[in-house]
Short mmCIF file of C-alpha atoms in Angstrom, two decimals:
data_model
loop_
_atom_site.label_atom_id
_atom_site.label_comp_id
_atom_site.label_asym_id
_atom_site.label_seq_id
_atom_site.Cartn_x
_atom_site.Cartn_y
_atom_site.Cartn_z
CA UNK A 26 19.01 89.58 40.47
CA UNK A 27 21.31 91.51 42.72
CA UNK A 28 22.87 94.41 41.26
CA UNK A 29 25.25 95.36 44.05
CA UNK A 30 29.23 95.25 43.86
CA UNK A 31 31.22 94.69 46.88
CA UNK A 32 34.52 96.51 46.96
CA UNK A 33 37.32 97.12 48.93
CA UNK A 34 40.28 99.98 48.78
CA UNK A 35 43.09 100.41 50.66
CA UNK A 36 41.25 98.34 53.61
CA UNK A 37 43.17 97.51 56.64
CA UNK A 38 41.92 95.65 59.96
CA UNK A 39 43.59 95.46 63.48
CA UNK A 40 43.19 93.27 66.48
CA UNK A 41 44.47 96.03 69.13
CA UNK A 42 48.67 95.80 67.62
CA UNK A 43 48.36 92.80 65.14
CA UNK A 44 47.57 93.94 61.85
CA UNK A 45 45.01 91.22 60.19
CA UNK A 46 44.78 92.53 56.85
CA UNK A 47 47.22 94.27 54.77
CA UNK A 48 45.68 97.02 52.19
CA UNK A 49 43.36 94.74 50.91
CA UNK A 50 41.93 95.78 47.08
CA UNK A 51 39.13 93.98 46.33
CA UNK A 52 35.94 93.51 44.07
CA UNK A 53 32.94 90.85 43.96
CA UNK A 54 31.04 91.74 40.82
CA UNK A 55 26.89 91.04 40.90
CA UNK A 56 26.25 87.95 40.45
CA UNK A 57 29.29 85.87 40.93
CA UNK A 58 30.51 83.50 43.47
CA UNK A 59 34.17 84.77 44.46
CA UNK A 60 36.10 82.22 46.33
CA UNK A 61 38.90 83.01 49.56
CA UNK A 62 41.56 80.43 49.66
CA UNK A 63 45.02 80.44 51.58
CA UNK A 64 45.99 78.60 54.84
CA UNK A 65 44.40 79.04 58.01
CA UNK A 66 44.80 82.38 59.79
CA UNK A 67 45.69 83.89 56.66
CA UNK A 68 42.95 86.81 56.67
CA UNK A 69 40.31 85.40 54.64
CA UNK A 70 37.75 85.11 57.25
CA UNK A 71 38.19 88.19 59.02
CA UNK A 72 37.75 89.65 55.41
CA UNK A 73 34.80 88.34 54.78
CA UNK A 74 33.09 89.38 57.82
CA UNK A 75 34.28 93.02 57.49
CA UNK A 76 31.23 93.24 54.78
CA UNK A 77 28.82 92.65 57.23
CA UNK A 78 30.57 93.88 60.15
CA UNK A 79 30.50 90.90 61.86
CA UNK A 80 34.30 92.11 63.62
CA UNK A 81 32.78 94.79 65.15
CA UNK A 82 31.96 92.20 67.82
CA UNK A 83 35.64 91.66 68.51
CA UNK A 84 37.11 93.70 71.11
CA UNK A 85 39.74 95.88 70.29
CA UNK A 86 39.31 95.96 66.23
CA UNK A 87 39.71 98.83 64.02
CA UNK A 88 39.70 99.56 60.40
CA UNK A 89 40.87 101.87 58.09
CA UNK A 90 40.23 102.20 54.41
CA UNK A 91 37.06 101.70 53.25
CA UNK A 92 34.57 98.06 52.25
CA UNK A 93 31.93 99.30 50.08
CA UNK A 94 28.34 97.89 48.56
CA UNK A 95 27.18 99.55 45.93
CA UNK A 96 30.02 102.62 46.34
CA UNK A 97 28.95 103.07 50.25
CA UNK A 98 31.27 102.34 53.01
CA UNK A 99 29.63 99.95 55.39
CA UNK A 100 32.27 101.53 57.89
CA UNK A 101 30.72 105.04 57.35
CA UNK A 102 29.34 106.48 60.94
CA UNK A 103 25.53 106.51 59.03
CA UNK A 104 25.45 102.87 58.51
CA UNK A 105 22.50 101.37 60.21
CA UNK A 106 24.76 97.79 61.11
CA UNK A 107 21.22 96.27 61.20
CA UNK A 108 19.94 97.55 58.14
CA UNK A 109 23.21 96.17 56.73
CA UNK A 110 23.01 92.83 57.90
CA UNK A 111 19.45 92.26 56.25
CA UNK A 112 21.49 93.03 52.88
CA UNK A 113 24.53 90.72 53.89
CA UNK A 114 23.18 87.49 54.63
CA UNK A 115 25.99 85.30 56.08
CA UNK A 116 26.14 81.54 56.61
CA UNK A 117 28.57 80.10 58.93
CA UNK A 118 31.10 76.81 59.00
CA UNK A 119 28.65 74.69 60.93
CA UNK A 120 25.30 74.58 60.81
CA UNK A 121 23.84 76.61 63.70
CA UNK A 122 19.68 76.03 63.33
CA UNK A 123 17.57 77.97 66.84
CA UNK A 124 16.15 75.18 68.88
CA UNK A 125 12.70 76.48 67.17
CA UNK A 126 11.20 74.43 64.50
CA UNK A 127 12.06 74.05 60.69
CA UNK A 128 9.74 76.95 60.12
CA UNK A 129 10.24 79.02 63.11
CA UNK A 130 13.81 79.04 62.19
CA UNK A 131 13.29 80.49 58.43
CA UNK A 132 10.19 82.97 60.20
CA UNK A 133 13.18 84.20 62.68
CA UNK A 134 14.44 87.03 60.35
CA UNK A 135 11.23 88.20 59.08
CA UNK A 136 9.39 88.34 62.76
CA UNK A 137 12.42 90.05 64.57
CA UNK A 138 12.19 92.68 61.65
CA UNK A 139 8.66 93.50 62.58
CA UNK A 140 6.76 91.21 59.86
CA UNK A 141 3.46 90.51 61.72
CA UNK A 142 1.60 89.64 58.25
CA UNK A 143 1.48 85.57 58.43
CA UNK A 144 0.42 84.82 55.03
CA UNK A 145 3.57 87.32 53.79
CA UNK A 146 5.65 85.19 56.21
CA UNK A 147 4.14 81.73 55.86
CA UNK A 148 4.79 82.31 51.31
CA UNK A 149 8.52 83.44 51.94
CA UNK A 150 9.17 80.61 54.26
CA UNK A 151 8.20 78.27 51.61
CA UNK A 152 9.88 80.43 48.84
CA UNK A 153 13.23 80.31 50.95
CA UNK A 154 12.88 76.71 51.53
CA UNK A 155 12.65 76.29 47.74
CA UNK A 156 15.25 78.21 46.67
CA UNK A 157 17.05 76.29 49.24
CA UNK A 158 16.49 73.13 47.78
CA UNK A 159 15.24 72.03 51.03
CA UNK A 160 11.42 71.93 50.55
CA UNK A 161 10.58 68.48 49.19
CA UNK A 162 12.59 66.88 52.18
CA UNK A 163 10.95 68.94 54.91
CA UNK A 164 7.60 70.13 53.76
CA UNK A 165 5.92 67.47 55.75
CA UNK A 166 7.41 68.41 58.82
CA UNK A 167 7.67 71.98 59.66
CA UNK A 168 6.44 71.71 62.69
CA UNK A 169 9.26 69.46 63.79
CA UNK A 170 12.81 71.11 65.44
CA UNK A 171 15.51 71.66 63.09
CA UNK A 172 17.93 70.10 65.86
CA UNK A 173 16.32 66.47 64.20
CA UNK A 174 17.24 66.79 60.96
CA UNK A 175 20.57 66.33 59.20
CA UNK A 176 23.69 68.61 59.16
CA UNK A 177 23.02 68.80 55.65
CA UNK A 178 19.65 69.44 55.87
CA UNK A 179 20.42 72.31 59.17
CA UNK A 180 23.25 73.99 56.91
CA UNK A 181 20.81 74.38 53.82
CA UNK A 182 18.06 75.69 56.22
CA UNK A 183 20.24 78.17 57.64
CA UNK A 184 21.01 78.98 54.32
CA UNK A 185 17.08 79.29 53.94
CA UNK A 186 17.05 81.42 57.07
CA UNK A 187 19.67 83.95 55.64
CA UNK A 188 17.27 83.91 52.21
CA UNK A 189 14.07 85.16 53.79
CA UNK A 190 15.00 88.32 54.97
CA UNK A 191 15.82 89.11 51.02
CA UNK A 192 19.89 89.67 51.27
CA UNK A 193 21.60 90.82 48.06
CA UNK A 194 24.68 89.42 49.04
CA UNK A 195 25.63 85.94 50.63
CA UNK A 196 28.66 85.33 52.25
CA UNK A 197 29.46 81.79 53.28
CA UNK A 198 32.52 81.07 55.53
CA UNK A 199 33.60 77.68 55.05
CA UNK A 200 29.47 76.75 54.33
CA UNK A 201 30.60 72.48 53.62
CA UNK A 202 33.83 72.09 55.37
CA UNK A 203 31.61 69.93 58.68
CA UNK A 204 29.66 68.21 55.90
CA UNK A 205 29.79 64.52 53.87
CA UNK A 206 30.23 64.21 50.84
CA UNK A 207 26.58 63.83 49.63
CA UNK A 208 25.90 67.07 51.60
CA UNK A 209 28.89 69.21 50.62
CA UNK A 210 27.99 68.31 46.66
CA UNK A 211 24.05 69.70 47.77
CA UNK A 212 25.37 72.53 48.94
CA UNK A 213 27.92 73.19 46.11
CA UNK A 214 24.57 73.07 43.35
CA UNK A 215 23.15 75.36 45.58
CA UNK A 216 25.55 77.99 45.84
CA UNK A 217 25.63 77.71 41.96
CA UNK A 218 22.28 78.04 41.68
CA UNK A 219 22.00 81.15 43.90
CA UNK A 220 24.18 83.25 41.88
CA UNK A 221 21.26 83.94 39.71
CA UNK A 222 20.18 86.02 42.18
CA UNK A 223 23.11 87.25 44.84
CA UNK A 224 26.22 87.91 45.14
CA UNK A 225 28.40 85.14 46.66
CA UNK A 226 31.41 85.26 48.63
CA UNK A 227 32.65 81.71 49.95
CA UNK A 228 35.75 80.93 52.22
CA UNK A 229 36.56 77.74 51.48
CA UNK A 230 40.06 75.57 52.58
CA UNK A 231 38.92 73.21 49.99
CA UNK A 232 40.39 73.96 46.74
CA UNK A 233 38.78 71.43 44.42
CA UNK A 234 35.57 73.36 45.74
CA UNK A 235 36.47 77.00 44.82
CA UNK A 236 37.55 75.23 41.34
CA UNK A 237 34.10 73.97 41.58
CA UNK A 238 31.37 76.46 42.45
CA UNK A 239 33.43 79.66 41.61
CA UNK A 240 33.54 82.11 39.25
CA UNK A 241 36.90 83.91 40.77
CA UNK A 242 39.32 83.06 43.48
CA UNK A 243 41.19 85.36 45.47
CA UNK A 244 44.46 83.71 47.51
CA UNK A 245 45.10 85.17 50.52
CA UNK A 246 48.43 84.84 52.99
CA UNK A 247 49.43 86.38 56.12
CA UNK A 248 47.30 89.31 55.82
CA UNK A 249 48.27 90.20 52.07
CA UNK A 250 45.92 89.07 49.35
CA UNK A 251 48.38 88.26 46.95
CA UNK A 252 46.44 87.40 43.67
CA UNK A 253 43.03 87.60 42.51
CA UNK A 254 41.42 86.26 39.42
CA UNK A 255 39.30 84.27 37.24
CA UNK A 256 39.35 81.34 38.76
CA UNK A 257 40.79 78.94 35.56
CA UNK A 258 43.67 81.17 35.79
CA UNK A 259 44.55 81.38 39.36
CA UNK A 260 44.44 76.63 39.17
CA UNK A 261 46.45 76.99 36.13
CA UNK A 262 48.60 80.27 35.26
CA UNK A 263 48.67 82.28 38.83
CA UNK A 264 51.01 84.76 38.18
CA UNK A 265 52.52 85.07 42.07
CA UNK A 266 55.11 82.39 43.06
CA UNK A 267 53.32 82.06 46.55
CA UNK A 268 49.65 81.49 44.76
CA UNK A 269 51.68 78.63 42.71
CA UNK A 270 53.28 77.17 45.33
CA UNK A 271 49.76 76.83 47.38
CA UNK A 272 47.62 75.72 44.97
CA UNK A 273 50.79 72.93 43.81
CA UNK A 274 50.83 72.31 47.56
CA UNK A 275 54.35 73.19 48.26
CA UNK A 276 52.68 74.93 51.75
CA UNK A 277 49.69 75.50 53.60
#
């Protein structure tokens, strides 16, 4: 069970003069699934990657304000970024699975971290296949590349992949949005599932899905995230004009 809250004061982000976010407040409690909704280039993504510091590979970005897990700022000068990123598993819009095979691909984390012990790394690759919900349909071919398997299949072993190295947190930018149906509904139960355990932040530009899978929804535009809260109220009594009118789609 995770036990770690994400938060955010006062947080601001630049791209050299343009201001991304605005003095973004923020908190993720353990063991919820908080979903980012708003238009495209509205913040939400940049966001989400500021927990893991994935902007730091952005030219030209700066922050100030603070992101914290667990009441430490991941900004702070002592923050090993690697050590952090074993805590923040992430999960991107399309499923991006190493030309290695299916197991190779879930091993990845564990052997770049210095596991050498194979039957340590040959139990969690099963483990994170299972919690996955990915084992039944590729336990009989491991051996095989993940480039021949579904999209479906790739995005829940990357999900896998980001399991094994034993995150507390999971954030998922836009996780369905190059998926079927069929797939996207998979994916949905799992991220549902996973709660149990993590901490779940999903970007999503499908709103039927964060009405689905989560437990709050935040609504972010032009930098500013305007209103966040349970996620029955923000569908049905948001109290910001500008969260009505997206959600109504009057815009977006």
């Amino acid at each position: 069970m995770s036990k770690l809250k994400v938060e955010a004061r006062d947080f601001n982000l630049y791209y050299g003069d343009f201001q991304a976010l605005k003095n973004i407040n923020f908190q993720a409690e353990p063991n919820t699934i908080t979903a980012f909704i708003g238009p495209s280039g509205c913040g939400k993504s940049t966001f989400l990657r500021s927990f893991n510091r994935m902007n730091d590979l952005i030219v030209g970005v700066r922050t100030t304000g603070e992101t914290t897990i667990d009441g430490v700022n991941v900004y702070d000068k002592s923050i090993n970024v690697d050590e952090l990123r074993k805590q923040v598993g992430m999960v991107f819009q399309k499923p991006n699975p190493f030309p290695k095979s299916i197991f190779e691909n879930v091993a990845y984390g564990l052997r770049v971290n210095g596991v050498k012990d194979k039957t340590f790394i040959e139990e969690k690759v099963v483990s994170s296949l299972k919690q996955a919900a990915l084992w039944e349909e590729v336990k009989d071919k491991l051996k095989k590349s993940a480039l021949a398997i579904s999209g479906g299949q790739q995005q829940r072993l990357c999900i896998a992949r980001a399991l094994a190295i034993s995150p507390s947190i999971i954030l998922m930018d836009e996780p369905a949005s190059a998926l079927d149906p069929i797939s996207t509904a998979k994916i949905e139960d799992l991220v549902y599932e996973l709660k149990k355990d993590y901490t779940i932040i999903i970007v999503t530009h499908n709103m039927q899905q964060a009405g689905r899978v989560s437990d709050r929804t935040a609504f972010f535009y032009m930098g500013d995230l305007v209103e966040c809260d349970d996620t029955t109220t923000i569908f049905t009594n948001p109290k910001n004009i500008q969260t009505q009118n997206y959600i109504t789609g009057r815009f977006g």
